[in-house]
Coordinates of C-alpha atoms (C1' of nucleotides) in Angstrom, one line a residue:
Chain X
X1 CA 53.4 -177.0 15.2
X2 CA 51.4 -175.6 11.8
X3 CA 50.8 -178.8 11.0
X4 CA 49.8 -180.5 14.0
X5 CA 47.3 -177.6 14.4
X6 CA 45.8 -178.1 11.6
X7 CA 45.3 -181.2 12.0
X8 CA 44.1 -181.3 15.3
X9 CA 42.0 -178.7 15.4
X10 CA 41.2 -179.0 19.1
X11 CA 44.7 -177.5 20.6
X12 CA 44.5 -176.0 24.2
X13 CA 45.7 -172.9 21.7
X14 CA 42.3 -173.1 19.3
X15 CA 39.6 -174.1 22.0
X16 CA 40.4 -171.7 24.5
X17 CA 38.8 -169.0 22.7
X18 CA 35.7 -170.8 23.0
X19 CA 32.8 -169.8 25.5
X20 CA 33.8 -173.3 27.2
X21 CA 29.6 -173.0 28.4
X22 CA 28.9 -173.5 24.3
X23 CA 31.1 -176.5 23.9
X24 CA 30.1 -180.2 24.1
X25 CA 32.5 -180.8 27.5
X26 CA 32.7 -183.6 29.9
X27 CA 30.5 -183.9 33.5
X28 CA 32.7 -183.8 36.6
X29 CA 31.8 -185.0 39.7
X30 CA 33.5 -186.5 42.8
X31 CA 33.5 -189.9 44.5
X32 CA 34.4 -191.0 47.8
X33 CA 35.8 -194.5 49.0
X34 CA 34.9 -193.9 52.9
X35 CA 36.3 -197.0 54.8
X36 CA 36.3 -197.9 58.5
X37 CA 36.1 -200.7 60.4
X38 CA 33.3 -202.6 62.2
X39 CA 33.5 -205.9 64.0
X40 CA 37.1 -206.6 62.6
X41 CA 35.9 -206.3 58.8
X42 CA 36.3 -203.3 56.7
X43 CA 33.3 -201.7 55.2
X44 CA 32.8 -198.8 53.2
X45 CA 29.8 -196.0 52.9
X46 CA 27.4 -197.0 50.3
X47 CA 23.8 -194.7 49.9
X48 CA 20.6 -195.4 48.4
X49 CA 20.2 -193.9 44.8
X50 CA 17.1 -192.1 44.5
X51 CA 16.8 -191.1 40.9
X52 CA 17.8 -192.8 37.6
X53 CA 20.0 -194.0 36.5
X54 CA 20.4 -197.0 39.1
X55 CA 18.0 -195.5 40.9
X56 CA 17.3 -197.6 44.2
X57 CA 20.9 -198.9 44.1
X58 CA 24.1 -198.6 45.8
X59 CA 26.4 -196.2 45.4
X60 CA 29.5 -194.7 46.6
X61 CA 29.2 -190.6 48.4
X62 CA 29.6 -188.5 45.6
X63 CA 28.4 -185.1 44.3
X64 CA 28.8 -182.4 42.1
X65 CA 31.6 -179.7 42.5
X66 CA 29.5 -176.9 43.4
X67 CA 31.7 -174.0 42.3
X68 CA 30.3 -171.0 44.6
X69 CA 30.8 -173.0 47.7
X70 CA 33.6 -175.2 47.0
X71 CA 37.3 -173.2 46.6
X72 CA 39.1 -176.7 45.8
X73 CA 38.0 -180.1 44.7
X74 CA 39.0 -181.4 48.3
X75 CA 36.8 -178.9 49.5
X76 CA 34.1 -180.9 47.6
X77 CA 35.4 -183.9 49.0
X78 CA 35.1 -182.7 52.7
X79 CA 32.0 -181.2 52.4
X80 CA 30.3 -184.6 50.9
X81 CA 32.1 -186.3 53.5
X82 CA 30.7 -183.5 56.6
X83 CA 27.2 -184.0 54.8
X84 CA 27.1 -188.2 55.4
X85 CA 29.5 -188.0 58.8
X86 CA 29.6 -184.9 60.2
X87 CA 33.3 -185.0 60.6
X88 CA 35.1 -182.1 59.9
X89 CA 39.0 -183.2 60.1
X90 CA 39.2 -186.6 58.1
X91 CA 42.0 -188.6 56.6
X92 CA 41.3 -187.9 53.1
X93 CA 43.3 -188.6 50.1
X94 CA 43.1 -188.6 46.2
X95 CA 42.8 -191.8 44.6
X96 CA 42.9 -189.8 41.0
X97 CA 40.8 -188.9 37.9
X98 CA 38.7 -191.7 35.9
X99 CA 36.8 -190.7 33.1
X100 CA 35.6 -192.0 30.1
X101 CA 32.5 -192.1 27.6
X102 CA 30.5 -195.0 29.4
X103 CA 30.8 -194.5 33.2
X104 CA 28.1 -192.6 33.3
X105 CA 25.1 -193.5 31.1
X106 CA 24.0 -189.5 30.7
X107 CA 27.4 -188.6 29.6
X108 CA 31.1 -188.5 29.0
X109 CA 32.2 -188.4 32.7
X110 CA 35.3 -187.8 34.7
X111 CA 34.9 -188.2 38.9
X112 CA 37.7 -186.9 40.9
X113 CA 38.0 -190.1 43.5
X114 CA 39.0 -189.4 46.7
X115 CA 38.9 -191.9 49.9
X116 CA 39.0 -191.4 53.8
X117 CA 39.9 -193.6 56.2
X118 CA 38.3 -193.2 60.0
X119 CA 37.6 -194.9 62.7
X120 CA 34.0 -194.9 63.9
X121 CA 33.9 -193.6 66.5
X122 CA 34.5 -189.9 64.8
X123 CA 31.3 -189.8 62.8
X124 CA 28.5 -188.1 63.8
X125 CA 25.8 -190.8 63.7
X126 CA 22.8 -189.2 63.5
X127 CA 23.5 -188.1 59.6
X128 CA 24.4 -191.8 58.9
X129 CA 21.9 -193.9 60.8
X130 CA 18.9 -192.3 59.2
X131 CA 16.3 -194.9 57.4
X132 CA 18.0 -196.7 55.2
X133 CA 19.9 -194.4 52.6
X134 CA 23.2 -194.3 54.1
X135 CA 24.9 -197.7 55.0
X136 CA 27.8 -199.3 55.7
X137 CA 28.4 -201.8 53.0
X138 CA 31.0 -204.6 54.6
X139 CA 33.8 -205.5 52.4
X140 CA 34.6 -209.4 51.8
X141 CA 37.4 -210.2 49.4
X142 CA 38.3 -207.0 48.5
X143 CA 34.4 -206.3 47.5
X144 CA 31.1 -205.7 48.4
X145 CA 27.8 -208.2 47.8
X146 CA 25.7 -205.0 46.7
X147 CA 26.6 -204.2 42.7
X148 CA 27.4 -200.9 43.1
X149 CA 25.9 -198.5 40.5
X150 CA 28.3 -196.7 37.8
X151 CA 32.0 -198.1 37.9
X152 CA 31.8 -198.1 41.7
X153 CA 32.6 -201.2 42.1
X154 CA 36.1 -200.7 40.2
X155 CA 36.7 -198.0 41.8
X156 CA 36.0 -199.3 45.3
X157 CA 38.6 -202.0 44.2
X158 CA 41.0 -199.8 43.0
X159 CA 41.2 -198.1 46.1
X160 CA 41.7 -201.3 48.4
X161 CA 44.1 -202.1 46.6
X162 CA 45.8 -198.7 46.8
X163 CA 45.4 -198.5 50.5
X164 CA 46.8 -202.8 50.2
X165 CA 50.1 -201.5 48.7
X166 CA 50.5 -198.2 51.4
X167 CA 50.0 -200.4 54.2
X168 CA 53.2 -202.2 53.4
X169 CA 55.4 -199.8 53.8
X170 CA 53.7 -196.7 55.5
X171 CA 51.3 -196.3 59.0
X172 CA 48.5 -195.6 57.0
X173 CA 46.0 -198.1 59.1
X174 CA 46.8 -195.7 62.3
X175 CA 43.8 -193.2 60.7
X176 CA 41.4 -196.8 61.2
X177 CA 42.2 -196.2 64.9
X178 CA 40.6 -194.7 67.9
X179 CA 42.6 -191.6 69.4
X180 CA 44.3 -194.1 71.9
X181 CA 44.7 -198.1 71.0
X182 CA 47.0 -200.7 72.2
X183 CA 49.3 -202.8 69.5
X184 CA 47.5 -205.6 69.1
X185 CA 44.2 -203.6 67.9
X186 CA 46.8 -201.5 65.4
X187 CA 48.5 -205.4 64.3
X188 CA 44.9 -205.8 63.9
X189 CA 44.0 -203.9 61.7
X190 CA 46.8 -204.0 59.5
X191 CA 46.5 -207.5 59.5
X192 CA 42.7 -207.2 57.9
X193 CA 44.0 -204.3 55.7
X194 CA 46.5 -207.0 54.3
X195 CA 44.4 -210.2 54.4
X196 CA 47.4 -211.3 56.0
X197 CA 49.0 -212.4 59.6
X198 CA 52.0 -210.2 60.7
X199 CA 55.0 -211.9 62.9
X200 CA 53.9 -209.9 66.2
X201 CA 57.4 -209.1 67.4
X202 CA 58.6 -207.7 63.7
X203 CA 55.3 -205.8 63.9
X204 CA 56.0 -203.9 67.3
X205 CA 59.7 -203.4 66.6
X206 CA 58.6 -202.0 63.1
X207 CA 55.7 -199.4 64.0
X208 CA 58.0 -198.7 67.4
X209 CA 60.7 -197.5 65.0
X210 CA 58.9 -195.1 63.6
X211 CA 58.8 -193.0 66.5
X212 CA 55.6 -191.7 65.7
X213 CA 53.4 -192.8 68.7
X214 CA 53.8 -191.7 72.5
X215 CA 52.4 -193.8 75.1
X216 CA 49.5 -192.7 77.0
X217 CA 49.3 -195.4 79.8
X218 CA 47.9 -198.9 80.4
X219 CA 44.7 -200.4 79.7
X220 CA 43.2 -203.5 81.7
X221 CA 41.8 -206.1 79.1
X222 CA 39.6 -209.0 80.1
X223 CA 42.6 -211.0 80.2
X224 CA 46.4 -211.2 80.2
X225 CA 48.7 -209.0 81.0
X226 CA 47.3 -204.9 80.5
X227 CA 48.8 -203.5 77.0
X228 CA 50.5 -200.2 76.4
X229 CA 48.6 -197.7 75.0
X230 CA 49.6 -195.2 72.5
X231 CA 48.3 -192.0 70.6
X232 CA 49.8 -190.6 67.6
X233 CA 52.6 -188.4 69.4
X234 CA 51.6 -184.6 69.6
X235 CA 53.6 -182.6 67.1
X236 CA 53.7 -185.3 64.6
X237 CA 51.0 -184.1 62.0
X238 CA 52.7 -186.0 59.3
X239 CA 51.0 -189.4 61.0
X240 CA 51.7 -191.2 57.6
X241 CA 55.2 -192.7 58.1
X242 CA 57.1 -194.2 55.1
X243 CA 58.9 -197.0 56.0
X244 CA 61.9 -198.1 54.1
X245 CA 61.0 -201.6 53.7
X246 CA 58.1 -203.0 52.9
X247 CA 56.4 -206.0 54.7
X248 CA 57.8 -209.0 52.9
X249 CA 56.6 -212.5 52.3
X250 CA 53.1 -210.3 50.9
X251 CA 53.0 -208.5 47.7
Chain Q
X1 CA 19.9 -188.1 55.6
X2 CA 16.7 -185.6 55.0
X3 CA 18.4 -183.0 56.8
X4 CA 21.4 -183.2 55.1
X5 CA 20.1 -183.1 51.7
X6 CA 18.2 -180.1 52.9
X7 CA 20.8 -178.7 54.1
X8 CA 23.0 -179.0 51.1
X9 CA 20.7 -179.1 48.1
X10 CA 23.4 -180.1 45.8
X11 CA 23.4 -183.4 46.4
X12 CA 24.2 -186.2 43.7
X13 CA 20.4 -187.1 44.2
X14 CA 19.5 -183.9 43.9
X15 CA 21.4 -182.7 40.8
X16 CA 21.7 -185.1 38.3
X17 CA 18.1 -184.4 37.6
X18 CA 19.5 -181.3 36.4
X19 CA 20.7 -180.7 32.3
X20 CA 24.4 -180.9 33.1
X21 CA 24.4 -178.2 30.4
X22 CA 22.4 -175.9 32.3
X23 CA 24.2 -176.1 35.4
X24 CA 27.5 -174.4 36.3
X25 CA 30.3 -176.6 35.9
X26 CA 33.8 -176.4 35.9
X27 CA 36.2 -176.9 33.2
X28 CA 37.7 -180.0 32.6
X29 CA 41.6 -179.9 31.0
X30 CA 44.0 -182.4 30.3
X31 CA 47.7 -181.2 31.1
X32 CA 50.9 -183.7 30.1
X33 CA 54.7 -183.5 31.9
X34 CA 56.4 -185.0 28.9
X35 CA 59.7 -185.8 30.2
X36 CA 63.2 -186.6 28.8
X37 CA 66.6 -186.5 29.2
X38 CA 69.2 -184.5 27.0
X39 CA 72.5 -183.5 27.8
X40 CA 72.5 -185.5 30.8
X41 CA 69.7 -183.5 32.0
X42 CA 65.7 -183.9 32.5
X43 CA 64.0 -181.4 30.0
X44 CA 60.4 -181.4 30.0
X45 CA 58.0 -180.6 26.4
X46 CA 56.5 -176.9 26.7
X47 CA 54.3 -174.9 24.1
X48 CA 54.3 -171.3 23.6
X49 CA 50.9 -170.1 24.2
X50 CA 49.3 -168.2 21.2
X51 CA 46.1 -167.2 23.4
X52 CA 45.1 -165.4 26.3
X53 CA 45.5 -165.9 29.2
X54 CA 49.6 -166.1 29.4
X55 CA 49.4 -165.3 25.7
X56 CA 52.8 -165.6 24.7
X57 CA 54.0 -167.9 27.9
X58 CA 54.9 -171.4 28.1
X59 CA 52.7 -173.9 29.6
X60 CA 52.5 -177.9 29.6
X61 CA 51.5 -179.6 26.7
X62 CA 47.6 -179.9 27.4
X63 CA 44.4 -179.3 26.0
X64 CA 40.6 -180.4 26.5
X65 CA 38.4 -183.0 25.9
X66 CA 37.4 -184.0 22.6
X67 CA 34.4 -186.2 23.9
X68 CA 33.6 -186.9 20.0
X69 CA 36.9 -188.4 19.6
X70 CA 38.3 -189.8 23.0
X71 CA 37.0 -192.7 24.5
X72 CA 38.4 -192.5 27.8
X73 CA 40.7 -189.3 29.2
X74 CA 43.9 -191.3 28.9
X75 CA 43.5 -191.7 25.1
X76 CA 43.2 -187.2 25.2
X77 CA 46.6 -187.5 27.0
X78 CA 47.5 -190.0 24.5
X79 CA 46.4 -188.1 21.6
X80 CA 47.9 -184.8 22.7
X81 CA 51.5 -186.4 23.1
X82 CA 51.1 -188.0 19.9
X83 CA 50.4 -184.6 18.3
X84 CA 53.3 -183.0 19.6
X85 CA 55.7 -185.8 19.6
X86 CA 54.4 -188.7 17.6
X87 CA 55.0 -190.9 20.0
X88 CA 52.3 -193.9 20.0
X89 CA 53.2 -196.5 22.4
X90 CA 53.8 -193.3 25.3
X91 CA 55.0 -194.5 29.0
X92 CA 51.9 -192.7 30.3
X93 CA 50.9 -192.7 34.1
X94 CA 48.3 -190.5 35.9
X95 CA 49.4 -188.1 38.6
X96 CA 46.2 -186.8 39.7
X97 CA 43.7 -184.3 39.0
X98 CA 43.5 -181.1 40.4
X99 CA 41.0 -178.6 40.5
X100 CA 39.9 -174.9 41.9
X101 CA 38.5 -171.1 41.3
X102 CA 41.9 -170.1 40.4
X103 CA 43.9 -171.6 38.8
X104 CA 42.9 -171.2 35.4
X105 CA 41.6 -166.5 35.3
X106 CA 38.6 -167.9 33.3
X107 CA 36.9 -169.9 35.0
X108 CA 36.7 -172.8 37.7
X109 CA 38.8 -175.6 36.6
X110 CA 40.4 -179.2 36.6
X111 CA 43.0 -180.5 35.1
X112 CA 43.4 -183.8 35.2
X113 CA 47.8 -184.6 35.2
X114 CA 49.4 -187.1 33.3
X115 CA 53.3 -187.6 32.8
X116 CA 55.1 -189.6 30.4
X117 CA 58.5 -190.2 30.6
X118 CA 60.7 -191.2 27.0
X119 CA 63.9 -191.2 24.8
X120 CA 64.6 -188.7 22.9
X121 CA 65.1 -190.8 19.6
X122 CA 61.1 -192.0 20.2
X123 CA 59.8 -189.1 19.2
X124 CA 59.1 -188.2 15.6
X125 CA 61.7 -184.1 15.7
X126 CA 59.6 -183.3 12.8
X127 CA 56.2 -182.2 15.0
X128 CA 58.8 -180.5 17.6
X129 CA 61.0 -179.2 15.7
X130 CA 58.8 -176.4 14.2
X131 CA 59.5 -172.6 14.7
X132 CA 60.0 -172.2 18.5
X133 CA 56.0 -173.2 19.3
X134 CA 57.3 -176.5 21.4
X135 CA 60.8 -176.7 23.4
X136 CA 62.3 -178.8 25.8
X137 CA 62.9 -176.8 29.2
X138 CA 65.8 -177.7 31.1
X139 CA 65.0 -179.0 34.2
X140 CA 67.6 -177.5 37.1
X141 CA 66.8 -177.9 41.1
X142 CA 63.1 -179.2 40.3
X143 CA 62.3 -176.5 38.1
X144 CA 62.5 -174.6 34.5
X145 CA 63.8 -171.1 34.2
X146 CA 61.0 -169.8 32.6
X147 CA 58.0 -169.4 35.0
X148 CA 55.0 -171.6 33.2
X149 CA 51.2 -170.3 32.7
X150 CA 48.7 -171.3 35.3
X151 CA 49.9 -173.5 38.2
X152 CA 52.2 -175.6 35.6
X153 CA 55.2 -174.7 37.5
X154 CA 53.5 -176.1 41.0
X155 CA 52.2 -178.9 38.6
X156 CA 55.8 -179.8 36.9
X157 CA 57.4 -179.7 41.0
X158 CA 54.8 -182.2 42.3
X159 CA 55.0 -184.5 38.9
X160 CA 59.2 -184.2 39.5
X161 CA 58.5 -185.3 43.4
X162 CA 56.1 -188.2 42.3
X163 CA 58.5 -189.5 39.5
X164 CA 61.4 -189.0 42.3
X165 CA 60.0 -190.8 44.9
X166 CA 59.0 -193.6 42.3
X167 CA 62.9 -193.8 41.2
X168 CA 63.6 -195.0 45.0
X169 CA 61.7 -197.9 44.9
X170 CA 60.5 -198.9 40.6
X171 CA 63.1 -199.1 37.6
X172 CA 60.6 -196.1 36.5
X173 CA 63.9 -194.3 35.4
X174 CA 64.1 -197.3 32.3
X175 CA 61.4 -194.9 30.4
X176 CA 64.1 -192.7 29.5
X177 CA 66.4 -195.1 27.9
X178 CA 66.8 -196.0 24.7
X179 CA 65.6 -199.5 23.8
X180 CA 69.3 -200.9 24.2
X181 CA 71.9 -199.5 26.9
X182 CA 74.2 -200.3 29.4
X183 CA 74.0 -200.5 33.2
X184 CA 76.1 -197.0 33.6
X185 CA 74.2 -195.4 31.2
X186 CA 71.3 -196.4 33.6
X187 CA 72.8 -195.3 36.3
X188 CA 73.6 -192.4 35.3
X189 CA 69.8 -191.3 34.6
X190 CA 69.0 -193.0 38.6
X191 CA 71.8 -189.8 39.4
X192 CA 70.5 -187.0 37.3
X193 CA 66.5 -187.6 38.8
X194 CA 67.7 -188.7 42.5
X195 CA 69.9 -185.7 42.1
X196 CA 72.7 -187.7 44.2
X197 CA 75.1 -190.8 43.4
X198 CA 74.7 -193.9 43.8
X199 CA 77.0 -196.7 44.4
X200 CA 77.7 -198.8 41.7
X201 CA 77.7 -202.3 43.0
X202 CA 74.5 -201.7 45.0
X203 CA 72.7 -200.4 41.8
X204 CA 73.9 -203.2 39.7
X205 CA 73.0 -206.0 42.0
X206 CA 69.8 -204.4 42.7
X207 CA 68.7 -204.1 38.9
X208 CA 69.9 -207.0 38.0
X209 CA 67.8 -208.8 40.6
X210 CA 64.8 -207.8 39.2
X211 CA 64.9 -209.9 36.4
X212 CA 63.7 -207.7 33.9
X213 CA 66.5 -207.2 31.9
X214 CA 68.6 -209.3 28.8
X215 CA 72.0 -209.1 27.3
X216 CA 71.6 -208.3 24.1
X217 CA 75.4 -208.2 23.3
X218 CA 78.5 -206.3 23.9
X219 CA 79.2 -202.4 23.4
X220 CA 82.5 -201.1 22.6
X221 CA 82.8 -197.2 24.2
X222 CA 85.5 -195.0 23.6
X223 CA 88.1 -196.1 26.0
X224 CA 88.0 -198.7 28.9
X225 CA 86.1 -202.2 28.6
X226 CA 83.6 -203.1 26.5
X227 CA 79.9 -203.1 27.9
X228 CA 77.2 -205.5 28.4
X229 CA 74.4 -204.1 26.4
X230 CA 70.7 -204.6 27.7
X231 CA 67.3 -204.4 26.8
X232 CA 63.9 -204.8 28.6
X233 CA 63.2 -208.4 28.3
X234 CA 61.3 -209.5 26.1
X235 CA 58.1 -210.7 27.2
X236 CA 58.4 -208.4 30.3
X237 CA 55.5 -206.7 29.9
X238 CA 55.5 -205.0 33.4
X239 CA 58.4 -203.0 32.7
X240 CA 57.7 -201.5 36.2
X241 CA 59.0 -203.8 38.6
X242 CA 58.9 -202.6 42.5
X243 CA 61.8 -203.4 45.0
X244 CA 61.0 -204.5 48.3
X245 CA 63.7 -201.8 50.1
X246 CA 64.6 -198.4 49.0
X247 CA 67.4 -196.9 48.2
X248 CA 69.0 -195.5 51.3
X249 CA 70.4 -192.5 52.6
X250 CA 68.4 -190.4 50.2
X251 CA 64.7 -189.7 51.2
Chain M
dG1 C1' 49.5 -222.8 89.7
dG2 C1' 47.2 -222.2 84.8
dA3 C1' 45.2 -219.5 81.1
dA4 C1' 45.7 -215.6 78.5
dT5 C1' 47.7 -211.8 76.5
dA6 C1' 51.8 -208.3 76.5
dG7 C1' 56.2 -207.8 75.4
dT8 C1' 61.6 -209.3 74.8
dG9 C1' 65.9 -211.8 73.2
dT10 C1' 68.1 -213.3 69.6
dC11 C1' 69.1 -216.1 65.5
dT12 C1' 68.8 -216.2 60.4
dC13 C1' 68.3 -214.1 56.0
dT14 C1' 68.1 -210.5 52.5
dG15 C1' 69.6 -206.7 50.4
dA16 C1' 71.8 -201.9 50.8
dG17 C1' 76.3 -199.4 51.5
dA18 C1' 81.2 -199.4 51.3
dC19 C1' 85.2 -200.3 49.0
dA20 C1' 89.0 -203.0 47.5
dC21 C1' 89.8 -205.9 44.0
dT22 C1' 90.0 -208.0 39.1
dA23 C1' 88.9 -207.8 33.9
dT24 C1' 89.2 -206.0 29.4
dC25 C1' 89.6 -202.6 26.3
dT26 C1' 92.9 -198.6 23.8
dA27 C1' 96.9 -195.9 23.2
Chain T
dT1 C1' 103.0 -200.5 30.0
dA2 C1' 99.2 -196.8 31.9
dG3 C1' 94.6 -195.1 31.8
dA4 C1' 89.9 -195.9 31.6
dT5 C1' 85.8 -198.0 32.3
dA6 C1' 83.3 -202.7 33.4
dG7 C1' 82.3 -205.8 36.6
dT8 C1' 83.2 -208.8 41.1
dG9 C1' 84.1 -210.3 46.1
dT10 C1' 83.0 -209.6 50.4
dC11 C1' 82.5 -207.2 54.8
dT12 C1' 79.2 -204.5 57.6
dC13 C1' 74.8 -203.1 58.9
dA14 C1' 69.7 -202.4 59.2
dG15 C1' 65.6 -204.4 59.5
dA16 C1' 62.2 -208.4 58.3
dG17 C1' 60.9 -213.3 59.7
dA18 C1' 60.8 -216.9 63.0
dC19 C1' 60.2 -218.5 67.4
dA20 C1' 61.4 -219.4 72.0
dC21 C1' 61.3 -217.0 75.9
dT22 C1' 59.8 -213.8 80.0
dA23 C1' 56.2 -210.6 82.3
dT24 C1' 51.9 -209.4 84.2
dT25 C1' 47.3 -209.9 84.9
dC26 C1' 42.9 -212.8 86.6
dC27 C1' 41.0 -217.0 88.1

DNA sequence: GGAATAGTGTCTCTGAGACACTATCTA
DNA sequence: TAGATAGTGTCTCAGAGACACTATTCC
């Protein structure tokens, strides 16, 4: 322990005594993946940079941790996410910590990445449809046409492919859906989530199992026989299930 | 849009015209859950603090940082196991970062959590081995008996959970072996961090299915047949391979 | 009735659990 | 030989995939 002291000179033990305001330390800052869906296609929330750098382009929500307002990072999170959507009680999740020396062109910088799923019908509107510095960006092939400025882009990727793997064996689509849906639009979307079609019958014996939804009545559709529909059953406020098995056949 | 950034003022628009210097950030901190198995049992690397706050405690291997000398934050966690174990080729994985006003008395702070998971006989005893500055803390019913600085213990619980759940569904648990052993031997580590036994058929068929593993010969124990000895293949660079189904009966 | 969509019956297949069995070593 | 540990054979069971079937609506 001498030794490695010594020669490290930067132990938790020796830098602690440092004002940490005097010492040459990394930028944190949070990022958001927002996702929902719109016209069967998942997009996420971009906005319009308006300073350098990339100033003009796209970019994921994000912010500073503003540490008189915000108790937690996820406080952070929610409040960026209140500020674009209004919505006060979102699915929101942490991706995990990236930081290095070139993310950022000012600095060596670490973002906290969080992402949200919701369906569209939660958000306020009138803070996202407001000229054209808030958009949703639609995802194609697990990206978006806009380059996205920093390592947004990676990031946006890494998180698809996060949520990708928890779809197959959890119910974490059901926080893509309206309070009440029928099967077919929850197959749906899991089936867009996956880039992937799901035997129908394995599919409703599957999510049935979980014993997480109660059913709410029937709904008419323009044709065919009227559909179930369900809500996420009161009292469950664990809505993310973990199935035992994942999907197969996908990876 | 307008209103919100009115509203909020601390906006990533806003702020990053700002000196990060200037402004009032939080602290950024590495923290490492170095994890191994002795005596049958997980012990996990902690450091006597020689500073306030907790002066005299023990806390997780951590430090800040160096953004002179690391590149990206994994090579910190990287570096800071190395100086405490000597360990260069680490199992490292991310758990997360977390961050708030409390958890550190001095100031608002994130830590960004990494584990690593190794054999004993990888690490260089000399750098541990030193007065009583680093021990391994026995690991009983998801915790040490010492109560750690900060929020290491609440840190240590959630890494333990993470690596537990993994165990269910990855060979993560082939970290801790050494670079040859045989299938009880592996089993036996499955037991200690699923704290519950597992049949032995079902585990070997299931780990040998993977694929990942070669016979590298024959090991004679002290009474009873010789075993098979193994090793990760070679040329198995994904060492973590994922099951499609669980391990049952456990959760 | 036909078109359309919801929902079921039921077979196969994979892999986990259970557990009895065989194999190979030492004393 | 007995004791000990390695390793197999094989049955059951849950749940995924496949796919034909029935149910209920509107026209």
């Amino acid at each position: 322990m001498e030794n490695s002291n010594k020669k490290t000179g930067d132990d938790i033990d020796f830098i602690e005594s440092y004002n940490p305001n005097n010492y040459n330390r990394p930028n944190t800052s949070v990022d958001l993946v927002i996702l929902t869906i719109i016209d069967s296609s998942l997009h996420v929330l971009t906005v319009k940079r308006a300073e350098q750098p990339f100033k003009g382009g796209w970019a994921l929500v994000g912010g500073f941790i503003d540490i008189d307002k915000d108790k937690k990072i996820e406080e952070t999170a929610k409040r960026k996410l209140f500020d674009k959507t209004g919505i006060t009680a979102p699915y929101l999740e942490q991706y995990g910590s990236i930081g290095d020396a070139d993310r950022d062109p000012r600095y060596w910088s670490v973002t906290n990445v969080y992402f949200s799923l919701l369906h569209i019908d939660e958000i306020n509107c009138l803070s996202v449809i407001d000229g054209c510095s808030v958009k949703w960006s639609k995802i194609i092939d697990n990206k978006i046409s806009d380059n996205l400025a920093f390592d947004h882009n990676e990031i946006l990727t890494m998180v698809l492919d996060r949520i990708r793997s928890k779809a197959l064996y959890t119910t974490i689509p059901l926080h893509l859906m309206p309070e009440t849906f029928i099967l077919s639009e929850l197959q749906n979307v899991y089936e867009i989530i996956l880039d992937s079609t799901i035997e129908h019958k394995s599919f409703r014996r599957r999510i049935m199992s979980s014993g997480i939804l109660e059913e709410v009545g029937k709904r008419k559709l323009e044709s065919g026989r009227p559909a179930k529909e369900y809500r996420l059953k009161s009292g469950v406020d664990e809505s993310l299930y973990f199935f035992k098995r994942n999907f197969e056949g996908l990876s």
